[in-house]
Amino acid sequence: MKIAVFGGSFNPVHYGHLALAELVQQKLDYDIVIFVPTNKSPLKEAPGGASPEDRLDMLMAALSGNPHFIVDDCEIRRGDLSYTIDTLTDIEYRYQSEHKLALIIGDDHLASFHRWKTPELIAQRAELLVASRNYAQIAEFPYPYRAIENPQWFVSSSQIRDRIAKGADWTHLVPPQVAAIIKDRGLYTNRENSKGGNLSSTLITLIEDTARSWLPSGRFLHSRNVAVLSAQLCRRFHIDERAGYLAGIAHDMCKHLGAERINTLARLDGQPVGPVEAQKPELMHGR
């Protein structure tokens, strides 16, 4: 299996990222592209507005349904600073590819590559695939690399953040499901996310974080999509959007707790347990 690793802040992920990954996967014949969102870059100060969890959720939403794209949250789980050599080592161990890994970087990184942790080891362990971002050629780059013959995509995460902050049009630059998360969470703006109603953002954040910790990533993504759709429907019919969002994000949060715990929690509402539920307690996860 041939694997290309695509690291970055993805703050937010946009169509340019997806087009580049698709080009690498299809034209350069890679089986999968692993997207690795950074936790905190040692060389780049992350702008505010989106947490690592926000960026991870946007990536998962954008890549959902493509069997050749994988999101790996190893750098976020490690915490602290993110170093590429550590990530390559981790991915080599866990994915056991019989081929040398590839690392996708932009040509804007070539000038600072010598400042990365163990750059010579990175160049040995992975084939460098360099995408053009309209930067001047670096004449003295000392390591071998393969240039990706990609078209120029005139879109960047910083441009999207700037457009959102200024109130300019930006939704055409990201997948609809990413736009929904940005709007729903009020990312990259200076204003509080406004859904209306009396439910506090603190409560919603608490429930959402609990659901994220209790659920597998695929199930949590499903719950996020349900929550966004629920809020949209509530807005359409002039119902409390926060309540709709909360119902959506929480509807499956007990699904993977196990039959015994689900049974115990379900009986707390004082409602009788039917014969079918008694035989299959997992059906009560939504009570």
PDB file of C-alpha atoms in Angstrom:
ATOM      1  CA  MET A   1       0.000   0.000   0.000  1.00  0.00           C
ATOM      2  CA  LYS A   2       1.394   3.400  -1.023  1.00  0.00           C
ATOM      3  CA  ILE A   3       0.708   6.141   1.515  1.00  0.00           C
ATOM      4  CA  ALA A   4       1.088   9.915   1.207  1.00  0.00           C
ATOM      5  CA  VAL A   5       1.016  11.999   4.387  1.00  0.00           C
ATOM      6  CA  PHE A   6      -0.538  15.460   4.174  1.00  0.00           C
ATOM      7  CA  GLY A   7       0.048  17.515   7.299  1.00  0.00           C
ATOM      8  CA  GLY A   8      -1.084  21.029   8.068  1.00  0.00           C
ATOM      9  CA  SER A   9      -3.237  23.190  10.269  1.00  0.00           C
ATOM     10  CA  PHE A  10      -6.231  22.936   7.864  1.00  0.00           C
ATOM     11  CA  ASN A  11      -7.589  26.090   9.451  1.00  0.00           C
ATOM     12  CA  PRO A  12      -9.975  25.600   7.706  1.00  0.00           C
ATOM     13  CA  VAL A  13      -9.690  22.804   5.161  1.00  0.00           C
ATOM     14  CA  HIS A  14     -10.727  24.026   1.692  1.00  0.00           C
ATOM     15  CA  TYR A  15     -11.183  22.863  -1.889  1.00  0.00           C
ATOM     16  CA  GLY A  16      -7.504  23.498  -2.685  1.00  0.00           C
ATOM     17  CA  HIS A  17      -6.424  20.959  -0.060  1.00  0.00           C
ATOM     18  CA  LEU A  18      -8.869  18.386  -1.408  1.00  0.00           C
ATOM     19  CA  ALA A  19      -7.903  18.947  -5.050  1.00  0.00           C
ATOM     20  CA  LEU A  20      -4.196  18.555  -4.239  1.00  0.00           C
ATOM     21  CA  ALA A  21      -4.794  15.330  -2.296  1.00  0.00           C
ATOM     22  CA  GLU A  22      -6.939  13.963  -5.122  1.00  0.00           C
ATOM     23  CA  LEU A  23      -4.245  14.802  -7.677  1.00  0.00           C
ATOM     24  CA  VAL A  24      -1.580  13.018  -5.611  1.00  0.00           C
ATOM     25  CA  GLN A  25      -3.780   9.980  -5.043  1.00  0.00           C
ATOM     26  CA  GLN A  26      -4.914   9.605  -8.659  1.00  0.00           C
ATOM     27  CA  LYS A  27      -2.053  10.930 -10.795  1.00  0.00           C
ATOM     28  CA  LEU A  28       0.856   9.752  -8.635  1.00  0.00           C
ATOM     29  CA  ASP A  29      -0.810   6.420  -7.880  1.00  0.00           C
ATOM     30  CA  TYR A  30      -1.082   6.476  -4.092  1.00  0.00           C
ATOM     31  CA  ASP A  31      -3.569   4.188  -2.385  1.00  0.00           C
ATOM     32  CA  ILE A  32      -4.407   6.566   0.446  1.00  0.00           C
ATOM     33  CA  VAL A  33      -3.674  10.102   1.555  1.00  0.00           C
ATOM     34  CA  ILE A  34      -3.534  10.557   5.316  1.00  0.00           C
ATOM     35  CA  PHE A  35      -4.499  14.049   6.481  1.00  0.00           C
ATOM     36  CA  VAL A  36      -2.781  14.919   9.777  1.00  0.00           C
ATOM     37  CA  PRO A  37      -3.984  18.146  11.414  1.00  0.00           C
ATOM     38  CA  THR A  38      -1.321  19.750  13.582  1.00  0.00           C
ATOM     39  CA  ASN A  39      -1.874  20.370  17.241  1.00  0.00           C
ATOM     40  CA  LYS A  40       0.604  23.247  17.454  1.00  0.00           C
ATOM     41  CA  SER A  41       3.299  23.983  14.907  1.00  0.00           C
ATOM     42  CA  PRO A  42       6.754  24.857  16.312  1.00  0.00           C
ATOM     43  CA  LEU A  43       7.380  27.270  13.415  1.00  0.00           C
ATOM     44  CA  LYS A  44       3.958  28.778  12.841  1.00  0.00           C
ATOM     45  CA  GLU A  45       1.708  30.562  15.296  1.00  0.00           C
ATOM     46  CA  ALA A  46      -1.845  29.334  14.763  1.00  0.00           C
ATOM     47  CA  PRO A  47      -4.443  32.098  14.381  1.00  0.00           C
ATOM     48  CA  GLY A  48      -7.339  32.046  16.780  1.00  0.00           C
ATOM     49  CA  GLY A  49     -10.910  31.118  16.057  1.00  0.00           C
ATOM     50  CA  ALA A  50     -10.778  27.337  15.744  1.00  0.00           C
ATOM     51  CA  SER A  51      -9.596  24.772  18.266  1.00  0.00           C
ATOM     52  CA  PRO A  52      -7.753  21.590  17.241  1.00  0.00           C
ATOM     53  CA  GLU A  53     -11.065  19.774  17.772  1.00  0.00           C
ATOM     54  CA  ASP A  54     -12.855  22.214  15.453  1.00  0.00           C
ATOM     55  CA  ARG A  55     -10.238  21.683  12.740  1.00  0.00           C
ATOM     56  CA  LEU A  56     -10.435  17.924  13.199  1.00  0.00           C
ATOM     57  CA  ASP A  57     -14.232  17.965  12.894  1.00  0.00           C
ATOM     58  CA  MET A  58     -14.041  20.031   9.703  1.00  0.00           C
ATOM     59  CA  LEU A  59     -11.532  17.623   8.176  1.00  0.00           C
ATOM     60  CA  MET A  60     -13.625  14.589   9.061  1.00  0.00           C
ATOM     61  CA  ALA A  61     -16.692  16.234   7.545  1.00  0.00           C
ATOM     62  CA  ALA A  62     -14.844  17.229   4.356  1.00  0.00           C
ATOM     63  CA  LEU A  63     -13.325  13.784   3.761  1.00  0.00           C
ATOM     64  CA  SER A  64     -16.345  11.692   4.692  1.00  0.00           C
ATOM     65  CA  GLY A  65     -17.222   9.206   1.972  1.00  0.00           C
ATOM     66  CA  ASN A  66     -13.860   9.153   0.172  1.00  0.00           C
ATOM     67  CA  PRO A  67     -12.245   5.731   0.777  1.00  0.00           C
ATOM     68  CA  HIS A  68      -8.818   7.022  -0.310  1.00  0.00           C
ATOM     69  CA  PHE A  69      -8.679   9.811   2.281  1.00  0.00           C
ATOM     70  CA  ILE A  70      -8.050   9.205   5.988  1.00  0.00           C
ATOM     71  CA  VAL A  71      -7.929  11.640   8.905  1.00  0.00           C
ATOM     72  CA  ASP A  72      -5.363  10.756  11.574  1.00  0.00           C
ATOM     73  CA  ASP A  73      -5.451  12.781  14.800  1.00  0.00           C
ATOM     74  CA  CYS A  74      -2.108  11.495  16.165  1.00  0.00           C
ATOM     75  CA  GLU A  75      -0.614  14.998  16.544  1.00  0.00           C
ATOM     76  CA  ILE A  76      -3.667  16.329  18.355  1.00  0.00           C
ATOM     77  CA  ARG A  77      -3.685  13.289  20.644  1.00  0.00           C
ATOM     78  CA  ARG A  78       0.020  13.738  21.404  1.00  0.00           C
ATOM     79  CA  GLY A  79      -0.596  17.361  22.358  1.00  0.00           C
ATOM     80  CA  ASP A  80       1.980  20.142  22.646  1.00  0.00           C
ATOM     81  CA  LEU A  81       4.192  20.853  19.602  1.00  0.00           C
ATOM     82  CA  SER A  82       3.843  18.801  16.418  1.00  0.00           C
ATOM     83  CA  TYR A  83       7.013  17.484  14.763  1.00  0.00           C
ATOM     84  CA  THR A  84       6.860  15.849  11.336  1.00  0.00           C
ATOM     85  CA  ILE A  85       9.527  13.229  12.073  1.00  0.00           C
ATOM     86  CA  ASP A  86       7.516  11.981  15.071  1.00  0.00           C
ATOM     87  CA  THR A  87       4.408  11.709  12.923  1.00  0.00           C
ATOM     88  CA  LEU A  88       6.211   9.799  10.169  1.00  0.00           C
ATOM     89  CA  THR A  89       7.585   7.374  12.760  1.00  0.00           C
ATOM     90  CA  ASP A  90       4.120   6.894  14.247  1.00  0.00           C
ATOM     91  CA  ILE A  91       2.452   6.327  10.877  1.00  0.00           C
ATOM     92  CA  GLU A  92       5.187   3.929   9.698  1.00  0.00           C
ATOM     93  CA  TYR A  93       4.635   1.813  12.805  1.00  0.00           C
ATOM     94  CA  ARG A  94       0.833   1.786  12.744  1.00  0.00           C
ATOM     95  CA  TYR A  95       0.130   1.477   9.010  1.00  0.00           C
ATOM     96  CA  GLN A  96       3.003  -0.900   8.133  1.00  0.00           C
ATOM     97  CA  SER A  97       3.236   0.201   4.503  1.00  0.00           C
ATOM     98  CA  GLU A  98       5.552  -1.889   2.347  1.00  0.00           C
ATOM     99  CA  HIS A  99       6.471   1.272   0.413  1.00  0.00           C
ATOM    100  CA  LYS A 100       8.332   4.364   1.516  1.00  0.00           C
ATOM    101  CA  LEU A 101       6.007   7.044   2.817  1.00  0.00           C
ATOM    102  CA  ALA A 102       5.503  10.259   0.862  1.00  0.00           C
ATOM    103  CA  LEU A 103       5.152  13.672   2.496  1.00  0.00           C
ATOM    104  CA  ILE A 104       3.142  16.399   0.760  1.00  0.00           C
ATOM    105  CA  ILE A 105       4.442  19.923   1.387  1.00  0.00           C
ATOM    106  CA  GLY A 106       4.092  23.273  -0.345  1.00  0.00           C
ATOM    107  CA  ASP A 107       7.018  24.992  -2.042  1.00  0.00           C
ATOM    108  CA  ASP A 108       6.617  27.796   0.519  1.00  0.00           C
ATOM    109  CA  HIS A 109       8.080  25.366   3.095  1.00  0.00           C
ATOM    110  CA  LEU A 110      11.321  24.690   1.208  1.00  0.00           C
ATOM    111  CA  ALA A 111      13.067  27.822   2.445  1.00  0.00           C
ATOM    112  CA  SER A 112      12.395  26.938   6.092  1.00  0.00           C
ATOM    113  CA  PHE A 113      12.774  23.171   5.794  1.00  0.00           C
ATOM    114  CA  HIS A 114      16.241  23.320   7.360  1.00  0.00           C
ATOM    115  CA  ARG A 115      14.592  24.596  10.551  1.00  0.00           C
ATOM    116  CA  TRP A 116      12.379  21.515  10.890  1.00  0.00           C
ATOM    117  CA  LYS A 117      13.356  18.897  13.448  1.00  0.00           C
ATOM    118  CA  THR A 118      15.880  16.483  11.807  1.00  0.00           C
ATOM    119  CA  PRO A 119      15.222  17.560   8.191  1.00  0.00           C
ATOM    120  CA  GLU A 120      17.797  15.128   6.820  1.00  0.00           C
ATOM    121  CA  LEU A 121      16.037  12.221   8.531  1.00  0.00           C
ATOM    122  CA  ILE A 122      12.659  13.350   7.178  1.00  0.00           C
ATOM    123  CA  ALA A 123      14.123  13.395   3.653  1.00  0.00           C
ATOM    124  CA  GLN A 124      15.480   9.878   4.167  1.00  0.00           C
ATOM    125  CA  ARG A 125      12.283   8.418   5.615  1.00  0.00           C
ATOM    126  CA  ALA A 126       9.824   9.967   3.149  1.00  0.00           C
ATOM    127  CA  GLU A 127       9.697  11.020  -0.470  1.00  0.00           C
ATOM    128  CA  LEU A 128       9.028  14.753  -0.528  1.00  0.00           C
ATOM    129  CA  LEU A 129       6.154  15.683  -2.852  1.00  0.00           C
ATOM    130  CA  VAL A 130       6.294  19.442  -3.363  1.00  0.00           C
ATOM    131  CA  ALA A 131       3.202  21.315  -4.510  1.00  0.00           C
ATOM    132  CA  SER A 132       3.468  24.660  -6.261  1.00  0.00           C
ATOM    133  CA  ARG A 133       1.975  27.606  -4.382  1.00  0.00           C
ATOM    134  CA  ASN A 134       3.368  30.204  -6.781  1.00  0.00           C
ATOM    135  CA  TYR A 135       6.536  30.764  -4.791  1.00  0.00           C
ATOM    136  CA  ALA A 136       9.935  31.294  -6.424  1.00  0.00           C
ATOM    137  CA  GLN A 137      12.041  28.175  -6.966  1.00  0.00           C
ATOM    138  CA  ILE A 138      14.490  27.475  -4.144  1.00  0.00           C
ATOM    139  CA  ALA A 139      17.838  26.920  -5.891  1.00  0.00           C
ATOM    140  CA  GLU A 140      19.782  25.568  -2.928  1.00  0.00           C
ATOM    141  CA  PHE A 141      17.343  23.002  -1.511  1.00  0.00           C
ATOM    142  CA  PRO A 142      19.729  20.176  -0.512  1.00  0.00           C
ATOM    143  CA  TYR A 143      17.309  17.235  -0.461  1.00  0.00           C
ATOM    144  CA  PRO A 144      15.741  15.280  -3.323  1.00  0.00           C
ATOM    145  CA  TYR A 145      12.068  15.912  -3.982  1.00  0.00           C
ATOM    146  CA  ARG A 146       9.404  15.324  -6.600  1.00  0.00           C
ATOM    147  CA  ALA A 147       7.546  18.359  -7.897  1.00  0.00           C
ATOM    148  CA  ILE A 148       3.795  17.950  -8.144  1.00  0.00           C
ATOM    149  CA  GLU A 149       2.577  19.406 -11.422  1.00  0.00           C
ATOM    150  CA  ASN A 150      -0.497  20.979  -9.907  1.00  0.00           C
ATOM    151  CA  PRO A 151      -2.518  23.912 -11.194  1.00  0.00           C
ATOM    152  CA  GLN A 152      -2.511  27.110  -9.185  1.00  0.00           C
ATOM    153  CA  TRP A 153      -5.427  27.196  -6.754  1.00  0.00           C
ATOM    154  CA  PHE A 154      -5.967  30.757  -5.684  1.00  0.00           C
ATOM    155  CA  VAL A 155      -7.414  29.900  -2.313  1.00  0.00           C
ATOM    156  CA  SER A 156      -5.847  29.730   1.130  1.00  0.00           C
ATOM    157  CA  SER A 157      -7.037  29.194   4.675  1.00  0.00           C
ATOM    158  CA  SER A 158      -5.866  32.683   5.667  1.00  0.00           C
ATOM    159  CA  GLN A 159      -7.879  34.166   2.799  1.00  0.00           C
ATOM    160  CA  ILE A 160     -10.991  32.325   3.985  1.00  0.00           C
ATOM    161  CA  ARG A 161     -10.504  33.476   7.586  1.00  0.00           C
ATOM    162  CA  ASP A 162     -10.045  37.039   6.384  1.00  0.00           C
ATOM    163  CA  ARG A 163     -13.191  36.886   4.242  1.00  0.00           C
ATOM    164  CA  ILE A 164     -15.248  35.540   7.134  1.00  0.00           C
ATOM    165  CA  ALA A 165     -13.967  38.237   9.496  1.00  0.00           C
ATOM    166  CA  LYS A 166     -14.816  40.946   6.942  1.00  0.00           C
ATOM    167  CA  GLY A 167     -18.234  39.542   6.093  1.00  0.00           C
ATOM    168  CA  ALA A 168     -17.249  38.826   2.466  1.00  0.00           C
ATOM    169  CA  ASP A 169     -18.441  35.784   0.506  1.00  0.00           C
ATOM    170  CA  TRP A 170     -16.440  32.635   1.352  1.00  0.00           C
ATOM    171  CA  THR A 171     -18.751  29.614   1.291  1.00  0.00           C
ATOM    172  CA  HIS A 172     -17.789  28.701  -2.295  1.00  0.00           C
ATOM    173  CA  LEU A 173     -14.219  28.004  -1.121  1.00  0.00           C
ATOM    174  CA  VAL A 174     -15.032  25.114   1.240  1.00  0.00           C
ATOM    175  CA  PRO A 175     -17.267  22.021   1.113  1.00  0.00           C
ATOM    176  CA  PRO A 176     -20.846  22.662   2.325  1.00  0.00           C
ATOM    177  CA  GLN A 177     -20.395  20.480   5.410  1.00  0.00           C
ATOM    178  CA  VAL A 178     -17.333  22.515   6.418  1.00  0.00           C
ATOM    179  CA  ALA A 179     -19.232  25.757   5.871  1.00  0.00           C
ATOM    180  CA  ALA A 180     -22.006  24.413   8.102  1.00  0.00           C
ATOM    181  CA  ILE A 181     -19.569  23.782  10.967  1.00  0.00           C
ATOM    182  CA  ILE A 182     -17.967  27.222  10.580  1.00  0.00           C
ATOM    183  CA  LYS A 183     -21.348  28.949  10.619  1.00  0.00           C
ATOM    184  CA  ASP A 184     -22.761  26.807  13.400  1.00  0.00           C
ATOM    185  CA  ARG A 185     -19.813  27.398  15.729  1.00  0.00           C
ATOM    186  CA  GLY A 186     -19.236  31.006  14.730  1.00  0.00           C
ATOM    187  CA  LEU A 187     -15.602  30.288  13.817  1.00  0.00           C
ATOM    188  CA  TYR A 188     -13.220  33.008  12.628  1.00  0.00           C
ATOM    189  CA  THR A 189     -15.495  35.822  13.720  1.00  0.00           C
ATOM    190  CA  ASN A 190     -15.300  38.163  16.680  1.00  0.00           C
ATOM    191  CA  ARG A 191     -18.859  37.569  17.675  1.00  0.00           C
ATOM    192  CA  GLU A 192     -20.373  34.893  19.869  1.00  0.00           C
ATOM    193  CA  ASN A 193     -22.057  32.078  18.007  1.00  0.00           C
ATOM    194  CA  SER A 194     -25.745  32.952  18.087  1.00  0.00           C
ATOM    195  CA  LYS A 195     -28.371  30.262  17.895  1.00  0.00           C
ATOM    196  CA  GLY A 196     -30.973  31.994  20.048  1.00  0.00           C
ATOM    197  CA  GLY A 197     -32.882  30.478  22.935  1.00  0.00           C
ATOM    198  CA  ASN A 198     -31.967  30.098  26.580  1.00  0.00           C
ATOM    199  CA  LEU A 199     -29.563  27.164  26.433  1.00  0.00           C
ATOM    200  CA  SER A 200     -26.042  28.316  27.233  1.00  0.00           C
ATOM    201  CA  SER A 201     -23.014  27.783  24.998  1.00  0.00           C
ATOM    202  CA  THR A 202     -21.281  26.243  28.007  1.00  0.00           C
ATOM    203  CA  LEU A 203     -23.898  23.494  28.299  1.00  0.00           C
ATOM    204  CA  ILE A 204     -23.837  22.758  24.573  1.00  0.00           C
ATOM    205  CA  THR A 205     -20.028  22.634  24.576  1.00  0.00           C
ATOM    206  CA  LEU A 206     -20.061  20.271  27.563  1.00  0.00           C
ATOM    207  CA  ILE A 207     -22.507  17.880  25.872  1.00  0.00           C
ATOM    208  CA  GLU A 208     -20.617  18.066  22.584  1.00  0.00           C
ATOM    209  CA  ASP A 209     -17.262  17.325  24.263  1.00  0.00           C
ATOM    210  CA  THR A 210     -18.819  14.403  26.146  1.00  0.00           C
ATOM    211  CA  ALA A 211     -20.263  12.978  22.926  1.00  0.00           C
ATOM    212  CA  ARG A 212     -16.870  13.333  21.235  1.00  0.00           C
ATOM    213  CA  SER A 213     -15.157  11.398  24.048  1.00  0.00           C
ATOM    214  CA  TRP A 214     -17.815   8.652  24.234  1.00  0.00           C
ATOM    215  CA  LEU A 215     -18.339   7.986  20.541  1.00  0.00           C
ATOM    216  CA  PRO A 216     -16.147   6.553  17.764  1.00  0.00           C
ATOM    217  CA  SER A 217     -15.109   9.247  15.291  1.00  0.00           C
ATOM    218  CA  GLY A 218     -17.527   8.077  12.575  1.00  0.00           C
ATOM    219  CA  ARG A 219     -20.491   8.046  14.944  1.00  0.00           C
ATOM    220  CA  PHE A 220     -19.572  11.488  16.291  1.00  0.00           C
ATOM    221  CA  LEU A 221     -19.396  12.870  12.747  1.00  0.00           C
ATOM    222  CA  HIS A 222     -22.887  11.450  12.142  1.00  0.00           C
ATOM    223  CA  SER A 223     -24.127  13.186  15.302  1.00  0.00           C
ATOM    224  CA  ARG A 224     -22.512  16.471  14.210  1.00  0.00           C
ATOM    225  CA  ASN A 225     -24.273  16.296  10.846  1.00  0.00           C
ATOM    226  CA  VAL A 226     -27.602  15.542  12.542  1.00  0.00           C
ATOM    227  CA  ALA A 227     -27.037  18.466  14.934  1.00  0.00           C
ATOM    228  CA  VAL A 228     -26.318  20.918  12.109  1.00  0.00           C
ATOM    229  CA  LEU A 229     -29.383  19.756  10.150  1.00  0.00           C
ATOM    230  CA  SER A 230     -31.546  19.937  13.285  1.00  0.00           C
ATOM    231  CA  ALA A 231     -30.464  23.520  13.921  1.00  0.00           C
ATOM    232  CA  GLN A 232     -31.184  24.437  10.293  1.00  0.00           C
ATOM    233  CA  LEU A 233     -34.688  22.950  10.490  1.00  0.00           C
ATOM    234  CA  CYS A 234     -35.350  24.765  13.760  1.00  0.00           C
ATOM    235  CA  ARG A 235     -34.272  28.041  12.151  1.00  0.00           C
ATOM    236  CA  ARG A 236     -36.626  27.414   9.239  1.00  0.00           C
ATOM    237  CA  PHE A 237     -39.620  26.773  11.504  1.00  0.00           C
ATOM    238  CA  HIS A 238     -38.740  29.475  14.055  1.00  0.00           C
ATOM    239  CA  ILE A 239     -37.905  27.017  16.865  1.00  0.00           C
ATOM    240  CA  ASP A 240     -35.031  27.312  19.332  1.00  0.00           C
ATOM    241  CA  GLU A 241     -31.951  26.458  17.268  1.00  0.00           C
ATOM    242  CA  ARG A 242     -29.800  25.687  20.297  1.00  0.00           C
ATOM    243  CA  ALA A 243     -32.306  23.077  21.458  1.00  0.00           C
ATOM    244  CA  GLY A 244     -32.304  21.517  17.996  1.00  0.00           C
ATOM    245  CA  TYR A 245     -28.530  21.424  17.877  1.00  0.00           C
ATOM    246  CA  LEU A 246     -28.336  19.928  21.369  1.00  0.00           C
ATOM    247  CA  ALA A 247     -30.880  17.222  20.487  1.00  0.00           C
ATOM    248  CA  GLY A 248     -28.890  16.289  17.410  1.00  0.00           C
ATOM    249  CA  ILE A 249     -25.464  16.157  19.042  1.00  0.00           C
ATOM    250  CA  ALA A 250     -26.787  14.161  22.010  1.00  0.00           C
ATOM    251  CA  HIS A 251     -29.104  11.706  20.262  1.00  0.00           C
ATOM    252  CA  ASP A 252     -26.527   8.910  19.959  1.00  0.00           C
ATOM    253  CA  MET A 253     -24.103   9.788  22.740  1.00  0.00           C
ATOM    254  CA  CYS A 254     -25.054   6.736  24.859  1.00  0.00           C
ATOM    255  CA  LYS A 255     -25.099   4.310  21.951  1.00  0.00           C
ATOM    256  CA  HIS A 256     -21.718   2.750  22.757  1.00  0.00           C
ATOM    257  CA  LEU A 257     -21.890   2.647  26.555  1.00  0.00           C
ATOM    258  CA  GLY A 258     -22.756  -1.052  26.730  1.00  0.00           C
ATOM    259  CA  ALA A 259     -26.083  -2.785  27.432  1.00  0.00           C
ATOM    260  CA  GLU A 260     -25.775  -2.807  31.225  1.00  0.00           C
ATOM    261  CA  ARG A 261     -25.032   0.894  31.573  1.00  0.00           C
ATOM    262  CA  ILE A 262     -27.653   1.864  28.982  1.00  0.00           C
ATOM    263  CA  ASN A 263     -30.238  -0.192  30.869  1.00  0.00           C
ATOM    264  CA  THR A 264     -29.339   1.520  34.169  1.00  0.00           C
ATOM    265  CA  LEU A 265     -29.465   5.025  32.709  1.00  0.00           C
ATOM    266  CA  ALA A 266     -32.702   4.409  30.791  1.00  0.00           C
ATOM    267  CA  ARG A 267     -34.578   3.359  33.927  1.00  0.00           C
ATOM    268  CA  LEU A 268     -33.776   6.659  35.639  1.00  0.00           C
ATOM    269  CA  ASP A 269     -36.640   8.375  33.782  1.00  0.00           C
ATOM    270  CA  GLY A 270     -39.189   6.205  35.602  1.00  0.00           C
ATOM    271  CA  GLN A 271     -40.786   5.015  32.360  1.00  0.00           C
ATOM    272  CA  PRO A 272     -41.573   1.297  31.958  1.00  0.00           C
ATOM    273  CA  VAL A 273     -39.266  -0.903  29.914  1.00  0.00           C
ATOM    274  CA  GLY A 274     -41.063  -2.773  27.140  1.00  0.00           C
ATOM    275  CA  PRO A 275     -40.447  -6.428  26.300  1.00  0.00           C
ATOM    276  CA  VAL A 276     -38.444  -5.617  23.163  1.00  0.00           C
ATOM    277  CA  GLU A 277     -36.270  -3.127  25.067  1.00  0.00           C
ATOM    278  CA  ALA A 278     -35.742  -5.655  27.849  1.00  0.00           C
ATOM    279  CA  GLN A 279     -34.343  -8.103  25.320  1.00  0.00           C
ATOM    280  CA  LYS A 280     -32.261  -5.473  23.526  1.00  0.00           C
ATOM    281  CA  PRO A 281     -31.291  -2.738  26.011  1.00  0.00           C
ATOM    282  CA  GLU A 282     -29.191  -0.951  23.360  1.00  0.00           C
ATOM    283  CA  LEU A 283     -32.487   0.232  21.815  1.00  0.00           C
ATOM    284  CA  MET A 284     -32.927   2.462  24.865  1.00  0.00           C
ATOM    285  CA  HIS A 285     -29.796   4.539  24.168  1.00  0.00           C
ATOM    286  CA  GLY A 286     -31.938   7.482  23.032  1.00  0.00           C
ATOM    287  CA  ARG A 287     -34.286   7.636  26.036  1.00  0.00           C
TER     288      ARG A 287
END
